[in-house]
PDB file of C-alpha atoms in Angstrom:
ATOM      1  CA  UNK A   4     207.141 -30.330 106.083  1.00 82.00           C
ATOM      2  CA  UNK A   5     210.181 -31.494 104.304  1.00 85.00           C
ATOM      3  CA  UNK A   6     211.760 -33.446 107.474  1.00 89.00           C
ATOM      4  CA  UNK A   7     208.362 -35.376 107.700  1.00 92.00           C
ATOM      5  CA  UNK A   8     208.722 -35.826 104.119  1.00 93.00           C
ATOM      6  CA  UNK A   9     212.383 -37.131 104.048  1.00 93.00           C
ATOM      7  CA  UNK A  10     211.256 -39.345 107.052  1.00 94.00           C
ATOM      8  CA  UNK A  11     208.331 -40.847 105.083  1.00 94.00           C
ATOM      9  CA  UNK A  12     210.359 -41.329 101.936  1.00 95.00           C
ATOM     10  CA  UNK A  13     213.521 -42.645 103.882  1.00 95.00           C
ATOM     11  CA  UNK A  14     216.054 -40.323 102.172  1.00 93.00           C
ATOM     12  CA  UNK A  15     217.273 -37.208 102.316  1.00 93.00           C
ATOM     13  CA  UNK A  16     215.323 -34.517 100.073  1.00 93.00           C
ATOM     14  CA  UNK A  17     216.968 -31.092  98.989  1.00 87.00           C
ATOM     15  CA  UNK A  18     216.062 -28.817  96.155  1.00 88.00           C
ATOM     16  CA  UNK A  19     212.805 -28.697  93.939  1.00 91.00           C
ATOM     17  CA  UNK A  20     213.093 -31.953  91.903  1.00 94.00           C
ATOM     18  CA  UNK A  21     213.815 -34.305  94.780  1.00 94.00           C
ATOM     19  CA  UNK A  22     210.943 -32.955  96.705  1.00 94.00           C
ATOM     20  CA  UNK A  23     208.787 -33.326  93.681  1.00 95.00           C
ATOM     21  CA  UNK A  24     209.933 -37.037  93.171  1.00 95.00           C
ATOM     22  CA  UNK A  25     209.732 -37.844  97.088  1.00 96.00           C
ATOM     23  CA  UNK A  26     206.482 -36.603  96.943  1.00 95.00           C
ATOM     24  CA  UNK A  27     205.164 -38.320  94.194  1.00 96.00           C
ATOM     25  CA  UNK A  28     206.744 -41.699  95.084  1.00 96.00           C
ATOM     26  CA  UNK A  29     204.706 -41.280  98.398  1.00 96.00           C
ATOM     27  CA  UNK A  30     201.516 -40.386  96.598  1.00 94.00           C
ATOM     28  CA  UNK A  31     201.822 -43.562  94.480  1.00 95.00           C
ATOM     29  CA  UNK A  32     202.685 -45.760  97.447  1.00 94.00           C
ATOM     30  CA  UNK A  33     199.600 -44.512  99.436  1.00 95.00           C
ATOM     31  CA  UNK A  34     197.411 -43.863  96.630  1.00 95.00           C
ATOM     32  CA  UNK A  35     197.233 -40.136  97.191  1.00 93.00           C
ATOM     33  CA  UNK A  36     196.206 -37.573  94.502  1.00 91.00           C
ATOM     34  CA  UNK A  37     198.183 -34.586  95.946  1.00 90.00           C
ATOM     35  CA  UNK A  38     200.614 -33.504  98.455  1.00 91.00           C
ATOM     36  CA  UNK A  39     201.567 -30.259  99.894  1.00 87.00           C
ATOM     37  CA  UNK A  40     205.334 -29.836 101.420  1.00 90.00           C
ATOM     38  CA  UNK A  41     205.897 -26.821 103.314  1.00 83.00           C
ATOM     39  CA  UNK A  42     209.471 -26.008 103.228  1.00 82.00           C
ATOM     40  CA  UNK A  43     210.257 -23.200 105.533  1.00 75.00           C
ATOM     41  CA  UNK A  44     211.961 -20.069 104.128  1.00 73.00           C
ATOM     42  CA  UNK A  45     211.577 -21.879 100.580  1.00 79.00           C
ATOM     43  CA  UNK A  46     207.757 -21.799 100.725  1.00 80.00           C
ATOM     44  CA  UNK A  47     205.790 -24.761  99.828  1.00 84.00           C
ATOM     45  CA  UNK A  48     205.512 -27.088  97.063  1.00 90.00           C
ATOM     46  CA  UNK A  49     202.001 -28.239  95.890  1.00 89.00           C
ATOM     47  CA  UNK A  50     202.172 -31.546  93.789  1.00 92.00           C
ATOM     48  CA  UNK A  51     199.711 -33.475  92.016  1.00 90.00           C
ATOM     49  CA  UNK A  52     200.350 -36.538  89.684  1.00 88.00           C
ATOM     50  CA  UNK A  53     200.135 -34.224  86.459  1.00 91.00           C
ATOM     51  CA  UNK A  54     201.243 -30.582  88.091  1.00 91.00           C
ATOM     52  CA  UNK A  55     203.863 -29.101  90.399  1.00 93.00           C
ATOM     53  CA  UNK A  56     203.327 -25.504  91.911  1.00 88.00           C
ATOM     54  CA  UNK A  57     206.170 -24.178  93.927  1.00 88.00           C
ATOM     55  CA  UNK A  58     204.917 -21.036  95.861  1.00 82.00           C
ATOM     56  CA  UNK A  59     207.608 -18.544  97.538  1.00 79.00           C
ATOM     57  CA  UNK A  60     207.509 -17.787 101.266  1.00 71.00           C
ATOM     58  CA  UNK A  61     205.588 -14.995 101.654  1.00 59.00           C
ATOM     59  CA  UNK A  62     206.516 -14.285 105.508  1.00 49.00           C
ATOM     60  CA  UNK A  63     209.438 -12.335 106.403  1.00 54.00           C
ATOM     61  CA  UNK A  64     212.243 -14.011 108.433  1.00 53.00           C
ATOM     62  CA  UNK A  65     210.905 -14.533 112.158  1.00 47.00           C
ATOM     63  CA  UNK A  66     212.570 -16.755 115.120  1.00 48.00           C
ATOM     64  CA  UNK A  67     209.795 -18.561 116.196  1.00 48.00           C
ATOM     65  CA  UNK A  68     207.217 -20.082 113.656  1.00 53.00           C
ATOM     66  CA  UNK A  69     205.451 -21.983 116.233  1.00 54.00           C
ATOM     67  CA  UNK A  70     201.529 -22.326 115.083  1.00 61.00           C
ATOM     68  CA  UNK A  71     202.644 -21.799 111.251  1.00 70.00           C
ATOM     69  CA  UNK A  72     202.213 -25.382 110.283  1.00 74.00           C
ATOM     70  CA  UNK A  73     198.781 -25.846 111.860  1.00 79.00           C
ATOM     71  CA  UNK A  74     197.990 -22.265 110.332  1.00 80.00           C
ATOM     72  CA  UNK A  75     198.766 -23.733 106.779  1.00 83.00           C
ATOM     73  CA  UNK A  76     196.989 -26.851 107.334  1.00 82.00           C
ATOM     74  CA  UNK A  77     193.963 -24.962 108.582  1.00 86.00           C
ATOM     75  CA  UNK A  78     193.887 -22.540 105.629  1.00 86.00           C
ATOM     76  CA  UNK A  79     194.246 -25.475 103.003  1.00 86.00           C
ATOM     77  CA  UNK A  80     191.646 -27.495 104.474  1.00 87.00           C
ATOM     78  CA  UNK A  81     189.349 -24.547 104.560  1.00 89.00           C
ATOM     79  CA  UNK A  82     190.391 -23.784 100.883  1.00 88.00           C
ATOM     80  CA  UNK A  83     189.749 -27.255  99.484  1.00 87.00           C
ATOM     81  CA  UNK A  84     186.454 -27.453 101.510  1.00 88.00           C
ATOM     82  CA  UNK A  85     185.402 -24.170  99.542  1.00 90.00           C
ATOM     83  CA  UNK A  86     185.908 -26.041  96.701  1.00 90.00           C
ATOM     84  CA  UNK A  87     189.385 -24.318  95.438  1.00 89.00           C
ATOM     85  CA  UNK A  88     192.122 -26.356  93.717  1.00 88.00           C
ATOM     86  CA  UNK A  89     195.156 -27.594  95.803  1.00 86.00           C
ATOM     87  CA  UNK A  90     197.404 -24.472  94.264  1.00 86.00           C
ATOM     88  CA  UNK A  91     194.800 -21.927  94.913  1.00 88.00           C
ATOM     89  CA  UNK A  92     194.308 -23.100  98.474  1.00 87.00           C
ATOM     90  CA  UNK A  93     198.117 -23.176  98.784  1.00 85.00           C
ATOM     91  CA  UNK A  94     198.196 -19.716  97.741  1.00 85.00           C
ATOM     92  CA  UNK A  95     195.651 -18.679 100.210  1.00 87.00           C
ATOM     93  CA  UNK A  96     197.479 -20.404 102.848  1.00 84.00           C
ATOM     94  CA  UNK A  97     200.583 -18.703 102.103  1.00 82.00           C
ATOM     95  CA  UNK A  98     199.010 -15.312 102.508  1.00 83.00           C
ATOM     96  CA  UNK A  99     197.052 -16.622 105.759  1.00 84.00           C
ATOM     97  CA  UNK A 100     200.408 -17.600 107.452  1.00 79.00           C
ATOM     98  CA  UNK A 101     202.046 -14.660 106.434  1.00 79.00           C
ATOM     99  CA  UNK A 102     199.381 -12.483 108.295  1.00 81.00           C
ATOM    100  CA  UNK A 103     199.875 -15.034 111.306  1.00 78.00           C
ATOM    101  CA  UNK A 104     203.155 -14.563 111.441  1.00 75.00           C
ATOM    102  CA  UNK A 105     203.215 -10.750 110.950  1.00 75.00           C
ATOM    103  CA  UNK A 106     200.854 -10.681 113.824  1.00 75.00           C
ATOM    104  CA  UNK A 107     203.350 -12.967 116.039  1.00 72.00           C
ATOM    105  CA  UNK A 108     206.150 -10.322 115.269  1.00 66.00           C
ATOM    106  CA  UNK A 109     204.073  -7.508 115.810  1.00 66.00           C
ATOM    107  CA  UNK A 110     203.035  -9.050 119.060  1.00 61.00           C
ATOM    108  CA  UNK A 111     206.696  -9.669 120.015  1.00 61.00           C
ATOM    109  CA  UNK A 112     207.874  -6.071 119.179  1.00 60.00           C
ATOM    110  CA  UNK A 113     204.909  -4.685 121.448  1.00 65.00           C
ATOM    111  CA  UNK A 114     206.103  -6.647 124.216  1.00 65.00           C
ATOM    112  CA  UNK A 115     210.020  -6.097 123.701  1.00 67.00           C
ATOM    113  CA  UNK A 116     208.816  -2.215 123.364  1.00 68.00           C
ATOM    114  CA  UNK A 117     206.943  -2.481 126.959  1.00 72.00           C
ATOM    115  CA  UNK A 118     209.901  -4.251 128.362  1.00 72.00           C
ATOM    116  CA  UNK A 119     212.346  -1.861 126.996  1.00 73.00           C
ATOM    117  CA  UNK A 120     210.221   1.039 128.410  1.00 71.00           C
ATOM    118  CA  UNK A 121     210.086  -0.613 132.122  1.00 76.00           C
ATOM    119  CA  UNK A 122     213.741  -1.429 131.977  1.00 74.00           C
ATOM    120  CA  UNK A 123     214.430   2.031 130.962  1.00 77.00           C
ATOM    121  CA  UNK A 124     211.857   3.247 133.784  1.00 78.00           C
ATOM    122  CA  UNK A 125     213.752   1.135 136.299  1.00 77.00           C
ATOM    123  CA  UNK A 126     217.265   2.421 135.214  1.00 77.00           C
ATOM    124  CA  UNK A 127     215.835   5.869 135.743  1.00 78.00           C
ATOM    125  CA  UNK A 128     214.693   4.965 139.279  1.00 82.00           C
ATOM    126  CA  UNK A 129     218.048   3.408 140.159  1.00 80.00           C
ATOM    127  CA  UNK A 130     220.132   6.359 138.917  1.00 83.00           C
ATOM    128  CA  UNK A 131     217.698   8.877 140.910  1.00 85.00           C
ATOM    129  CA  UNK A 132     218.240   6.668 144.000  1.00 86.00           C
ATOM    130  CA  UNK A 133     222.087   6.542 143.375  1.00 88.00           C
ATOM    131  CA  UNK A 134     221.862  10.362 143.010  1.00 89.00           C
ATOM    132  CA  UNK A 135     219.869  10.726 146.314  1.00 89.00           C
ATOM    133  CA  UNK A 136     222.340   8.669 148.171  1.00 89.00           C
ATOM    134  CA  UNK A 137     225.495  10.349 146.907  1.00 87.00           C
ATOM    135  CA  UNK A 138     223.868  13.706 148.197  1.00 89.00           C
ATOM    136  CA  UNK A 139     222.954  12.159 151.472  1.00 88.00           C
ATOM    137  CA  UNK A 140     226.720  11.211 151.641  1.00 86.00           C
ATOM    138  CA  UNK A 141     228.090  14.613 150.943  1.00 87.00           C
ATOM    139  CA  UNK A 142     225.463  16.121 153.603  1.00 87.00           C
ATOM    140  CA  UNK A 143     226.805  13.619 156.187  1.00 87.00           C
ATOM    141  CA  UNK A 144     230.256  14.527 155.368  1.00 84.00           C
ATOM    142  CA  UNK A 145     229.675  18.265 155.635  1.00 86.00           C
ATOM    143  CA  UNK A 146     227.802  17.472 159.166  1.00 87.00           C
ATOM    144  CA  UNK A 147     230.520  15.430 160.507  1.00 87.00           C
ATOM    145  CA  UNK A 148     233.487  17.498 159.104  1.00 82.00           C
ATOM    146  CA  UNK A 149     234.611  14.197 157.367  1.00 78.00           C
ATOM    147  CA  UNK A 150     236.853  15.250 154.417  1.00 68.00           C
ATOM    148  CA  UNK A 151     237.389  13.242 151.239  1.00 59.00           C
ATOM    149  CA  UNK A 152     240.991  11.419 151.964  1.00 56.00           C
ATOM    150  CA  UNK A 153     242.962  10.717 148.522  1.00 54.00           C
ATOM    151  CA  UNK A 154     244.832   7.888 148.053  1.00 59.00           C
ATOM    152  CA  UNK A 155     246.998   6.703 151.408  1.00 54.00           C
ATOM    153  CA  UNK A 156     245.550   9.395 153.254  1.00 49.00           C
TER     154      UNK A 156
END
């Protein structure tokens, strides 16, 4: 990811040009043929010595991207193992991570809906209990002849 690219490069990286420059510097230093830099909401950049492909993020905004990086790596590895070019494998990885994050959001939405339903049920139960207690208080007052006293009285 971009943070790891900055750590390896030793300088801050922001914007397309500096991502490509840092990636190519590291590629030369470590004799790599290609590098893929994931860039969160900015998508990912596939860099070779001759080509650059900036891929927009496909995923919608989410609060927790746990596992998304592993999903990208697995999809890229599968694509490259199947003989795809790095840009094509990255495009597939982008779609796969979108599906993964959509599933995460869907799962959280279902959990939130279940929690909301439980809380509403609990609120309804407590309201019914309170109503029953108020009715019991009124019956007690009627049996004992207690009258509601106003302020000071």
